[in-house]
Structure formats: C-alpha cells, structure tokens
PDB file of C-alpha atoms in Angstrom:
ATOM      1  CA  UNK A   1      24.008  32.605   7.719  1.00 46.00           C
ATOM      2  CA  UNK A   2      20.544  31.216   8.326  1.00 50.00           C
ATOM      3  CA  UNK A   3      19.147  28.692   5.909  1.00 50.00           C
ATOM      4  CA  UNK A   4      15.663  29.098   4.556  1.00 42.00           C
ATOM      5  CA  UNK A   5      13.307  26.225   5.150  1.00 40.00           C
ATOM      6  CA  UNK A   6      11.357  25.182   2.084  1.00 42.00           C
ATOM      7  CA  UNK A   7       7.793  24.818   3.400  1.00 49.00           C
ATOM      8  CA  UNK A   8       6.524  23.531   0.044  1.00 52.00           C
ATOM      9  CA  UNK A   9       8.170  20.185   0.792  1.00 50.00           C
ATOM     10  CA  UNK A  10       6.331  18.353   3.561  1.00 56.00           C
ATOM     11  CA  UNK A  11       8.248  17.357   6.622  1.00 59.00           C
ATOM     12  CA  UNK A  12       7.479  15.639   9.861  1.00 64.00           C
ATOM     13  CA  UNK A  13       6.875  19.122  11.302  1.00 65.00           C
ATOM     14  CA  UNK A  14       3.779  19.455   9.104  1.00 73.00           C
ATOM     15  CA  UNK A  15       2.057  16.345  10.460  1.00 84.00           C
ATOM     16  CA  UNK A  16      -1.198  16.922  12.269  1.00 88.00           C
ATOM     17  CA  UNK A  17      -3.158  14.485  14.419  1.00 91.00           C
ATOM     18  CA  UNK A  18      -4.972  13.022  11.408  1.00 92.00           C
ATOM     19  CA  UNK A  19      -1.694  12.372   9.594  1.00 93.00           C
ATOM     20  CA  UNK A  20      -0.212  10.748  12.674  1.00 94.00           C
ATOM     21  CA  UNK A  21      -3.289   8.569  13.160  1.00 96.00           C
ATOM     22  CA  UNK A  22      -3.176   7.441   9.507  1.00 96.00           C
ATOM     23  CA  UNK A  23       0.516   6.559   9.753  1.00 96.00           C
ATOM     24  CA  UNK A  24       0.012   4.591  12.969  1.00 97.00           C
ATOM     25  CA  UNK A  25      -2.908   2.658  11.450  1.00 98.00           C
ATOM     26  CA  UNK A  26      -0.958   1.887   8.256  1.00 98.00           C
ATOM     27  CA  UNK A  27       2.058   0.708  10.245  1.00 98.00           C
ATOM     28  CA  UNK A  28      -0.116  -1.469  12.510  1.00 98.00           C
ATOM     29  CA  UNK A  29      -1.843  -3.187   9.587  1.00 97.00           C
ATOM     30  CA  UNK A  30       1.481  -3.518   7.767  1.00 97.00           C
ATOM     31  CA  UNK A  31       3.086  -5.197  10.771  1.00 96.00           C
ATOM     32  CA  UNK A  32       0.105  -7.527  11.241  1.00 94.00           C
ATOM     33  CA  UNK A  33       0.415  -8.623   7.609  1.00 94.00           C
ATOM     34  CA  UNK A  34       4.160  -9.162   7.973  1.00 95.00           C
ATOM     35  CA  UNK A  35       3.730 -11.119  11.204  1.00 93.00           C
ATOM     36  CA  UNK A  36       1.162 -13.458   9.693  1.00 91.00           C
ATOM     37  CA  UNK A  37       2.995 -13.705   6.378  1.00 91.00           C
ATOM     38  CA  UNK A  38       6.376 -14.487   7.921  1.00 93.00           C
ATOM     39  CA  UNK A  39       4.945 -16.773  10.586  1.00 90.00           C
ATOM     40  CA  UNK A  40       2.714 -18.823   8.341  1.00 85.00           C
ATOM     41  CA  UNK A  41       4.439 -18.563   4.963  1.00 73.00           C
ATOM     42  CA  UNK A  42       2.201 -16.173   3.122  1.00 84.00           C
ATOM     43  CA  UNK A  43       4.094 -14.216   0.440  1.00 91.00           C
ATOM     44  CA  UNK A  44       0.928 -12.314  -0.489  1.00 91.00           C
ATOM     45  CA  UNK A  45       0.541 -11.169   3.105  1.00 91.00           C
ATOM     46  CA  UNK A  46       4.186 -10.119   3.222  1.00 94.00           C
ATOM     47  CA  UNK A  47       3.708  -8.105   0.035  1.00 96.00           C
ATOM     48  CA  UNK A  48       0.580  -6.461   1.456  1.00 95.00           C
ATOM     49  CA  UNK A  49       2.439  -5.570   4.660  1.00 96.00           C
ATOM     50  CA  UNK A  50       5.347  -4.110   2.726  1.00 98.00           C
ATOM     51  CA  UNK A  51       2.842  -2.056   0.721  1.00 97.00           C
ATOM     52  CA  UNK A  52       1.386  -0.450   3.842  1.00 98.00           C
ATOM     53  CA  UNK A  53       4.830   0.240   5.310  1.00 98.00           C
ATOM     54  CA  UNK A  54       6.160   1.598   2.006  1.00 97.00           C
ATOM     55  CA  UNK A  55       3.149   3.895   1.715  1.00 96.00           C
ATOM     56  CA  UNK A  56       3.865   5.222   5.200  1.00 96.00           C
ATOM     57  CA  UNK A  57       7.473   5.832   4.239  1.00 95.00           C
ATOM     58  CA  UNK A  58       6.483   7.641   1.045  1.00 94.00           C
ATOM     59  CA  UNK A  59       4.109   9.796   3.057  1.00 93.00           C
ATOM     60  CA  UNK A  60       6.858  10.745   5.506  1.00 91.00           C
ATOM     61  CA  UNK A  61       9.374  11.659   2.796  1.00 89.00           C
ATOM     62  CA  UNK A  62       6.913  13.967   1.103  1.00 82.00           C
ATOM     63  CA  UNK A  63       5.355  12.172  -1.844  1.00 88.00           C
ATOM     64  CA  UNK A  64       2.107  13.893  -2.858  1.00 89.00           C
ATOM     65  CA  UNK A  65      -0.091  13.179   0.114  1.00 90.00           C
ATOM     66  CA  UNK A  66      -3.448  13.516  -1.626  1.00 91.00           C
ATOM     67  CA  UNK A  67      -2.339  10.905  -4.164  1.00 94.00           C
ATOM     68  CA  UNK A  68      -1.380   8.582  -1.345  1.00 95.00           C
ATOM     69  CA  UNK A  69      -4.769   9.068   0.325  1.00 95.00           C
ATOM     70  CA  UNK A  70      -6.467   8.302  -2.976  1.00 95.00           C
ATOM     71  CA  UNK A  71      -4.386   5.163  -3.509  1.00 96.00           C
ATOM     72  CA  UNK A  72      -4.598   3.973   0.090  1.00 97.00           C
ATOM     73  CA  UNK A  73      -8.384   3.729   0.067  1.00 98.00           C
ATOM     74  CA  UNK A  74      -8.774   1.240  -2.832  1.00 98.00           C
ATOM     75  CA  UNK A  75      -5.593  -0.619  -1.789  1.00 97.00           C
ATOM     76  CA  UNK A  76      -7.076  -1.207   1.652  1.00 97.00           C
ATOM     77  CA  UNK A  77     -10.533  -2.050   0.304  1.00 97.00           C
ATOM     78  CA  UNK A  78      -8.907  -4.690  -1.911  1.00 96.00           C
ATOM     79  CA  UNK A  79      -7.167  -6.139   1.164  1.00 93.00           C
ATOM     80  CA  UNK A  80     -10.511  -6.378   2.944  1.00 95.00           C
ATOM     81  CA  UNK A  81     -12.228  -7.947  -0.061  1.00 95.00           C
ATOM     82  CA  UNK A  82      -9.470 -10.533  -0.514  1.00 91.00           C
ATOM     83  CA  UNK A  83      -9.599 -11.468   3.164  1.00 91.00           C
ATOM     84  CA  UNK A  84     -13.333 -12.179   2.882  1.00 93.00           C
ATOM     85  CA  UNK A  85     -12.858 -14.020  -0.425  1.00 93.00           C
ATOM     86  CA  UNK A  86     -10.148 -16.219   1.134  1.00 88.00           C
ATOM     87  CA  UNK A  87     -12.609 -17.328   3.821  1.00 89.00           C
ATOM     88  CA  UNK A  88     -11.443 -14.947   6.553  1.00 87.00           C
ATOM     89  CA  UNK A  89      -8.241 -16.760   7.524  1.00 85.00           C
ATOM     90  CA  UNK A  90      -6.453 -15.972  10.791  1.00 84.00           C
ATOM     91  CA  UNK A  91      -9.773 -14.782  12.186  1.00 87.00           C
ATOM     92  CA  UNK A  92      -8.444 -13.312  15.450  1.00 86.00           C
ATOM     93  CA  UNK A  93      -5.760 -11.225  13.794  1.00 85.00           C
ATOM     94  CA  UNK A  94      -8.007 -10.682  10.808  1.00 90.00           C
ATOM     95  CA  UNK A  95     -10.844  -9.065  12.715  1.00 93.00           C
ATOM     96  CA  UNK A  96      -8.514  -6.715  14.558  1.00 93.00           C
ATOM     97  CA  UNK A  97      -6.699  -5.915  11.321  1.00 94.00           C
ATOM     98  CA  UNK A  98      -9.921  -5.245   9.410  1.00 95.00           C
ATOM     99  CA  UNK A  99     -11.068  -2.884  12.156  1.00 97.00           C
ATOM    100  CA  UNK A 100      -7.731  -1.052  11.871  1.00 97.00           C
ATOM    101  CA  UNK A 101      -8.127  -0.967   8.093  1.00 98.00           C
ATOM    102  CA  UNK A 102     -11.681   0.355   8.390  1.00 98.00           C
ATOM    103  CA  UNK A 103     -10.412   3.220  10.557  1.00 98.00           C
ATOM    104  CA  UNK A 104      -7.558   3.751   8.085  1.00 98.00           C
ATOM    105  CA  UNK A 105     -10.012   4.090   5.192  1.00 98.00           C
ATOM    106  CA  UNK A 106     -12.097   6.579   7.179  1.00 98.00           C
ATOM    107  CA  UNK A 107      -9.111   8.750   8.105  1.00 97.00           C
ATOM    108  CA  UNK A 108      -7.724   8.632   4.549  1.00 97.00           C
ATOM    109  CA  UNK A 109     -11.121   9.716   3.211  1.00 97.00           C
ATOM    110  CA  UNK A 110     -11.261  12.525   5.733  1.00 96.00           C
ATOM    111  CA  UNK A 111      -7.734  13.654   4.856  1.00 95.00           C
ATOM    112  CA  UNK A 112      -8.450  13.414   1.130  1.00 94.00           C
ATOM    113  CA  UNK A 113     -11.305  15.872   1.566  1.00 94.00           C
ATOM    114  CA  UNK A 114      -9.787  18.210   4.162  1.00 92.00           C
ATOM    115  CA  UNK A 115      -5.989  18.215   3.760  1.00 84.00           C
ATOM    116  CA  UNK A 116      -5.015  21.334   1.858  1.00 76.00           C
ATOM    117  CA  UNK A 117      -1.352  21.553   2.833  1.00 65.00           C
ATOM    118  CA  UNK A 118       1.041  22.817   0.115  1.00 58.00           C
ATOM    119  CA  UNK A 119       2.415  19.332  -0.471  1.00 56.00           C
ATOM    120  CA  UNK A 120      -0.902  17.816  -1.461  1.00 54.00           C
TER     121      UNK A 120
END
C-alpha cells in the first residue's frame, strides 16, 4: 500500500536554489562565529553562531519559513551592528563574515517577498 506524502509540510525536496543559498550562508556565518567564539573565548559569539545554525535546522525541519526569513533579517542586522559597535574585532574574519551576512540578508529579503510555498 502506497503512503501519501503530505506536501503541506516542507521537506528537503521542496528546497530551491534560493533556499539552499540561504542555508549555506547561515551555516557559514554560524561556523565563523563558533570558530572565533571557541578559539578566543567569546560566549556571545558562540551564542550567535548557535543561533544561525539553529535557524538553519528549524528551516530544514519545516518551521514556518516566512517567519524565519522575517526573524533572520533583524537578527543578522543586529549581528552587524554589534560588530561595528565592538570596534570591528577579528577584522579578517569579520569582513568576510559581514559580506556573507549581507548576502544572507539579501536572500532572506528576496525569499520573504517571493516564497509562496505551502509551508510559508
């Protein structure tokens, strides 16, 4: 007996290129934060990294994607603001990470406007 697949619940099958790009960017910035936080003793950086990775995990298990896009944008903007306010520490990693975060904000904004999948 064949099982019906519930298409109202998002799965990895429903990921498009934009989704994949957003996940990769979130994971990259999350790992950068963890690397710096664990290497140089920064609990705030570790928490920020865990936030990006947790958001990626929530996205993959099907939490409302449009909500995640809407939360990811201010969360990432806050990260950027705090980095500037702290005097731009870890400048080499920081500049690369902020570029990744800038792209992440752009793709999340794009997905917020265009993603009309049933799970959103």
